[in-house]
Amino acid sequence: MYEWTTDLAVDDLLIDKEHQHLFELLERYYLGLKGQKAPMDLLLLVKGLIDYAQTHFSHEEALMLKSGYPDIERHKQLHRTFMLKVNDFYTKLSDGKLVLTLEVTNYIKNWLVAHIKSEDVKIGAFLKRN
Ligand SMILES: [Fe+2]
Ligand SMILES: [Fe+2]
């Protein structure tokens, strides 16, 4: 269902590895939902996914900073906006105001794919050139 594909490669070993792991976490949630895991377990999987996204963003931002990537502030803002949105999702899920379905993970997946293809590839290209 959720799978990292080579068209998402940004040609940086660390970034690609972490993106792959994000897709693995998405898939784990999907399998949990399909296997009718308990809501508490599903919630933990969502939490793990969100936390790992934050970890990944921190790594990416450190990499941008270290390499002198010129568009870092705008890129960081994109990460921040995403985190606000998914943290809001998580709050609603844990308050029972949002049902645990594929809605949240689909949102995350679609955002990730678009973000990787339009933004993270630019980091990869920059790192190659510099
Ligand atoms: Fe990324
Ligand atoms: Fe990014």
Coordinates of N, CA and C and ligand atoms in Angstrom, one line a residue:
M1 N 0.8 -1.2 0.0 CA 0.0 0.0 0.0 C 0.9 1.3 0.0
Y2 N 1.7 1.4 1.0 CA 2.6 2.5 1.1 C 4.0 2.0 0.8
E3 N 4.6 2.6 -0.3 CA 5.9 2.0 -0.6 C 6.8 3.1 -1.2
W4 N 8.0 3.2 -0.7 CA 9.0 4.1 -1.3 C 9.4 3.5 -2.6
T5 N 9.4 4.4 -3.6 CA 9.8 3.9 -4.9 C 11.0 4.8 -5.4
T6 N 11.7 4.2 -6.4 CA 13.0 4.8 -6.7 C 12.8 6.2 -7.3
D7 N 11.6 6.5 -7.8 CA 11.4 7.9 -8.4 C 11.4 8.9 -7.3
L8 N 11.5 8.4 -6.0 CA 11.5 9.4 -4.9 C 12.9 9.6 -4.4
A9 N 13.9 8.9 -5.0 CA 15.3 9.0 -4.6 C 15.8 10.5 -4.8
V10 N 16.5 11.0 -3.7 CA 17.1 12.3 -3.9 C 18.6 12.2 -4.0
D11 N 19.1 10.9 -4.0 CA 20.5 10.6 -4.2 C 21.4 11.1 -3.0
D12 N 20.8 11.1 -1.9 CA 21.6 11.3 -0.7 C 21.3 10.1 0.2
L13 N 22.3 9.4 0.7 CA 22.1 8.1 1.4 C 21.3 8.3 2.6
L14 N 21.6 9.3 3.5 CA 20.9 9.4 4.7 C 19.4 9.8 4.5
I15 N 19.2 10.8 3.6 CA 17.8 11.3 3.4 C 17.0 10.2 2.8
D16 N 17.5 9.5 1.8 CA 16.8 8.4 1.2 C 16.4 7.3 2.2
K17 N 17.4 6.9 3.0 CA 17.2 5.9 4.0 C 16.0 6.3 5.0
E18 N 16.0 7.6 5.4 CA 15.0 8.1 6.3 C 13.6 8.2 5.6
H19 N 13.6 8.6 4.4 CA 12.4 8.6 3.6 C 11.8 7.1 3.5
Q20 N 12.7 6.2 3.3 CA 12.3 4.8 3.2 C 11.6 4.4 4.5
H21 N 12.3 4.8 5.6 CA 11.7 4.4 6.9 C 10.4 5.0 7.2
L22 N 10.2 6.2 6.7 CA 8.9 6.9 6.9 C 7.8 6.1 6.2
F23 N 8.1 5.6 5.0 CA 7.2 4.8 4.2 C 6.9 3.4 5.0
E24 N 8.0 2.9 5.6 CA 7.8 1.6 6.3 C 6.8 1.9 7.5
L25 N 7.0 3.0 8.1 CA 6.1 3.3 9.3 C 4.6 3.5 8.8
L26 N 4.5 4.1 7.6 CA 3.1 4.3 7.1 C 2.5 2.9 6.8
E27 N 3.3 2.0 6.2 CA 2.9 0.7 5.9 C 2.5 -0.1 7.2
R28 N 3.3 0.1 8.2 CA 3.0 -0.6 9.5 C 1.6 -0.2 10.0
Y29 N 1.4 1.1 9.9 CA 0.0 1.6 10.4 C -1.1 1.0 9.5
Y30 N -0.8 1.0 8.2 CA -1.8 0.4 7.3 C -2.1 -1.0 7.6
L31 N -1.0 -1.8 7.9 CA -1.2 -3.2 8.2 C -1.9 -3.4 9.5
G32 N -1.6 -2.5 10.5 CA -2.2 -2.5 11.8 C -3.7 -2.3 11.7
L33 N -4.1 -1.3 10.8 CA -5.5 -1.0 10.6 C -6.2 -2.1 10.0
K34 N -5.6 -2.7 9.0 CA -6.2 -3.8 8.2 C -6.3 -5.0 9.2
G35 N -5.3 -5.2 10.0 CA -5.3 -6.4 11.0 C -6.2 -6.1 12.2
Q36 N -6.9 -5.0 12.2 CA -7.7 -4.6 13.3 C -7.1 -4.5 14.6
K37 N -5.9 -3.9 14.6 CA -5.2 -3.7 15.9 C -6.0 -2.8 16.8
A38 N -5.8 -2.9 18.1 CA -6.5 -2.0 19.0 C -6.2 -0.5 18.7
P39 N -7.3 0.3 18.9 CA -7.1 1.8 18.7 C -5.9 2.4 19.4
M40 N -5.6 1.9 20.6 CA -4.4 2.4 21.3 C -3.1 2.1 20.6
D41 N -3.0 0.9 20.1 CA -1.8 0.5 19.3 C -1.7 1.3 18.0
L42 N -2.8 1.5 17.4 CA -2.8 2.3 16.1 C -2.4 3.7 16.4
L43 N -2.9 4.2 17.5 CA -2.5 5.6 17.9 C -1.0 5.7 18.2
L44 N -0.5 4.7 18.8 CA 1.0 4.7 19.0 C 1.8 4.6 17.7
L45 N 1.2 3.9 16.8 CA 1.9 3.8 15.5 C 1.9 5.2 14.8
V46 N 0.8 5.9 14.9 CA 0.7 7.3 14.3 C 1.7 8.2 15.1
K47 N 1.7 8.1 16.4 CA 2.6 8.9 17.2 C 4.1 8.6 16.8
G48 N 4.4 7.3 16.6 CA 5.8 7.0 16.2 C 6.1 7.6 14.8
L49 N 5.2 7.6 13.9 CA 5.3 8.1 12.6 C 5.6 9.6 12.6
I50 N 4.8 10.3 13.4 CA 4.9 11.8 13.6 C 6.3 12.1 14.2
D51 N 6.6 11.4 15.2 CA 7.9 11.6 15.9 C 9.1 11.4 15.0
Y52 N 8.9 10.3 14.2 CA 10.1 10.1 13.3 C 10.1 11.1 12.2
A53 N 9.0 11.7 11.7 CA 9.0 12.7 10.8 C 9.8 13.9 11.3
Q54 N 9.5 14.2 12.6 CA 10.3 15.3 13.2 C 11.8 15.1 13.3
T55 N 12.1 13.8 13.7 CA 13.5 13.5 13.7 C 14.2 13.6 12.3
H56 N 13.5 13.1 11.3 CA 14.0 13.3 9.9 C 14.1 14.7 9.5
F57 N 13.2 15.5 9.8 CA 13.2 17.0 9.5 C 14.5 17.6 10.2
S58 N 14.7 17.3 11.4 CA 15.9 17.8 12.1 C 17.2 17.4 11.4
H59 N 17.2 16.2 11.0 CA 18.4 15.7 10.3 C 18.6 16.5 9.0
E60 N 17.5 16.6 8.3 CA 17.5 17.3 7.0 C 18.0 18.8 7.1
E61 N 17.4 19.4 8.2 CA 17.7 20.8 8.4 C 19.2 21.0 8.8
A62 N 19.7 20.0 9.6 CA 21.1 20.1 10.0 C 22.0 19.9 8.8
L63 N 21.6 19.1 7.9 CA 22.3 18.8 6.6 C 22.3 20.1 5.8
M64 N 21.2 20.8 5.7 CA 21.1 22.0 4.9 C 22.0 23.1 5.5
L65 N 22.0 23.2 6.8 CA 22.7 24.2 7.5 C 24.2 23.9 7.3
K66 N 24.6 22.7 7.5 CA 26.0 22.4 7.4 C 26.6 22.6 6.0
S67 N 25.7 22.4 5.0 CA 26.2 22.5 3.6 C 26.0 23.9 3.0
G68 N 25.4 24.8 3.8 CA 25.2 26.1 3.3 C 24.1 26.2 2.2
Y69 N 23.1 25.3 2.3 CA 22.0 25.3 1.4 C 21.2 26.6 1.5
P70 N 21.0 27.3 0.3 CA 20.5 28.6 0.3 C 19.1 28.8 0.7
D71 N 18.2 27.8 0.5 CA 16.8 28.0 0.7 C 16.3 27.4 2.0
I72 N 17.2 27.3 3.0 CA 16.9 26.6 4.2 C 15.6 27.1 5.0
E73 N 15.5 28.5 5.1 CA 14.4 29.0 5.9 C 13.0 28.6 5.3
R74 N 12.9 28.7 4.0 CA 11.6 28.4 3.4 C 11.3 26.9 3.6
H75 N 12.4 26.1 3.4 CA 12.2 24.6 3.6 C 11.8 24.3 5.0
K76 N 12.5 24.9 6.0 CA 12.2 24.7 7.4 C 10.7 25.1 7.7
Q77 N 10.3 26.1 7.0 CA 8.9 26.6 7.3 C 7.9 25.5 6.7
L78 N 8.2 24.9 5.6 CA 7.4 23.8 5.1 C 7.3 22.7 6.1
H79 N 8.4 22.3 6.6 CA 8.4 21.3 7.7 C 7.5 21.6 8.9
R80 N 7.7 22.9 9.3 CA 7.0 23.4 10.5 C 5.5 23.3 10.2
T81 N 5.0 23.8 9.1 CA 3.6 23.8 8.7 C 3.0 22.4 8.7
F82 N 3.8 21.5 8.2 CA 3.4 20.1 8.2 C 3.3 19.5 9.6
M83 N 4.2 19.8 10.4 CA 4.2 19.3 11.8 C 3.0 19.8 12.6
L84 N 2.7 21.1 12.3 CA 1.5 21.7 13.0 C 0.3 20.9 12.6
K85 N 0.2 20.7 11.3 CA -1.0 20.0 10.8 C -1.1 18.6 11.4
V86 N 0.0 17.8 11.3 CA -0.1 16.4 11.8 C -0.2 16.3 13.3
N87 N 0.4 17.3 14.0 CA 0.2 17.3 15.5 C -1.3 17.6 15.8
D88 N -1.9 18.4 15.0 CA -3.3 18.7 15.2 C -4.2 17.5 15.0
F89 N -3.8 16.7 13.9 CA -4.4 15.5 13.6 C -4.3 14.5 14.8
Y90 N -3.1 14.4 15.3 CA -2.9 13.5 16.4 C -3.7 13.9 17.7
T91 N -3.8 15.1 18.0 CA -4.6 15.6 19.1 C -6.0 15.2 18.9
K92 N -6.5 15.4 17.7 CA -7.9 15.0 17.4 C -8.2 13.5 17.5
L93 N -7.2 12.8 17.0 CA -7.3 11.3 17.1 C -7.3 10.8 18.6
S94 N -6.4 11.4 19.4 CA -6.4 10.9 20.7 C -7.6 11.4 21.6
D95 N -8.2 12.5 21.1 CA -9.4 13.0 21.8 C -10.6 12.3 21.3
G96 N -10.4 11.4 20.3 CA -11.6 10.7 19.7 C -12.4 11.6 18.8
K97 N -11.9 12.7 18.4 CA -12.6 13.6 17.5 C -12.4 13.3 16.0
L98 N -11.5 12.4 15.8 CA -11.2 12.0 14.5 C -11.0 10.4 14.5
V99 N -11.6 9.7 13.6 CA -11.5 8.3 13.6 C -10.2 7.8 13.0
L100 N -9.7 6.7 13.5 CA -8.5 6.2 13.0 C -8.8 5.4 11.7
T101 N -8.5 6.1 10.6 CA -8.7 5.5 9.3 C -7.4 5.8 8.5
L102 N -7.5 5.7 7.2 CA -6.3 5.9 6.4 C -6.2 7.4 6.0
E103 N -7.1 8.2 6.5 CA -7.1 9.6 6.2 C -5.8 10.3 6.5
V104 N -5.4 10.1 7.8 CA -4.2 10.8 8.3 C -3.0 10.3 7.5
T105 N -2.9 9.0 7.4 CA -1.7 8.4 6.7 C -1.7 8.8 5.2
N106 N -2.8 8.8 4.6 CA -2.9 9.3 3.2 C -2.4 10.7 3.1
Y107 N -2.9 11.5 4.0 CA -2.5 12.9 4.0 C -0.9 13.0 4.1
I108 N -0.4 12.3 5.1 CA 1.1 12.3 5.3 C 1.8 11.8 4.0
K109 N 1.3 10.7 3.5 CA 1.9 10.1 2.3 C 1.9 11.1 1.1
N110 N 0.8 11.7 0.9 CA 0.7 12.6 -0.3 C 1.6 13.8 -0.1
W111 N 1.6 14.3 1.2 CA 2.5 15.5 1.5 C 3.9 15.1 1.2
L112 N 4.3 13.9 1.8 CA 5.7 13.5 1.6 C 6.1 13.3 0.2
V113 N 5.3 12.7 -0.6 CA 5.6 12.5 -2.0 C 5.8 13.8 -2.7
A114 N 4.9 14.7 -2.5 CA 5.0 16.0 -3.1 C 6.2 16.8 -2.6
H115 N 6.4 16.7 -1.3 CA 7.5 17.5 -0.7 C 8.9 16.9 -1.2
I116 N 9.0 15.6 -1.2 CA 10.2 15.0 -1.7 C 10.5 15.4 -3.1
K117 N 9.5 15.3 -3.9 CA 9.7 15.5 -5.4 C 10.0 17.0 -5.7
S118 N 9.4 17.9 -4.9 CA 9.6 19.3 -5.3 C 10.6 19.9 -4.5
E119 N 10.9 19.5 -3.2 CA 11.8 20.2 -2.3 C 13.1 19.4 -2.0
D120 N 12.9 18.2 -1.5 CA 14.0 17.4 -1.0 C 15.0 17.1 -2.1
V121 N 14.5 16.9 -3.3 CA 15.4 16.6 -4.5 C 16.4 17.7 -4.7
K122 N 15.9 19.0 -4.3 CA 16.8 20.1 -4.5 C 18.0 20.1 -3.5
I123 N 17.7 19.5 -2.4 CA 18.8 19.4 -1.4 C 19.8 18.4 -1.9
G124 N 19.3 17.2 -2.4 CA 20.1 16.2 -2.9 C 21.0 16.7 -4.1
A125 N 20.4 17.5 -5.0 CA 21.1 18.1 -6.1 C 22.2 19.0 -5.6
F126 N 21.8 19.8 -4.6 CA 22.8 20.8 -4.1 C 24.0 20.1 -3.4
L127 N 23.7 19.1 -2.7 CA 24.8 18.4 -2.0 C 25.8 17.7 -3.0
K128 N 25.2 17.3 -4.1 CA 26.1 16.7 -5.2 C 27.0 17.8 -5.8
R129 N 26.5 19.0 -6.0 CA 27.2 20.0 -6.6 C 28.2 20.7 -5.7
N130 N 28.0 20.5 -4.4 CA 28.9 21.3 -3.5 C 29.7 20.4 -2.6
Ligands
FE1 FE 12.7 14.7 3.7
FE2 FE 12.2 18.3 3.6

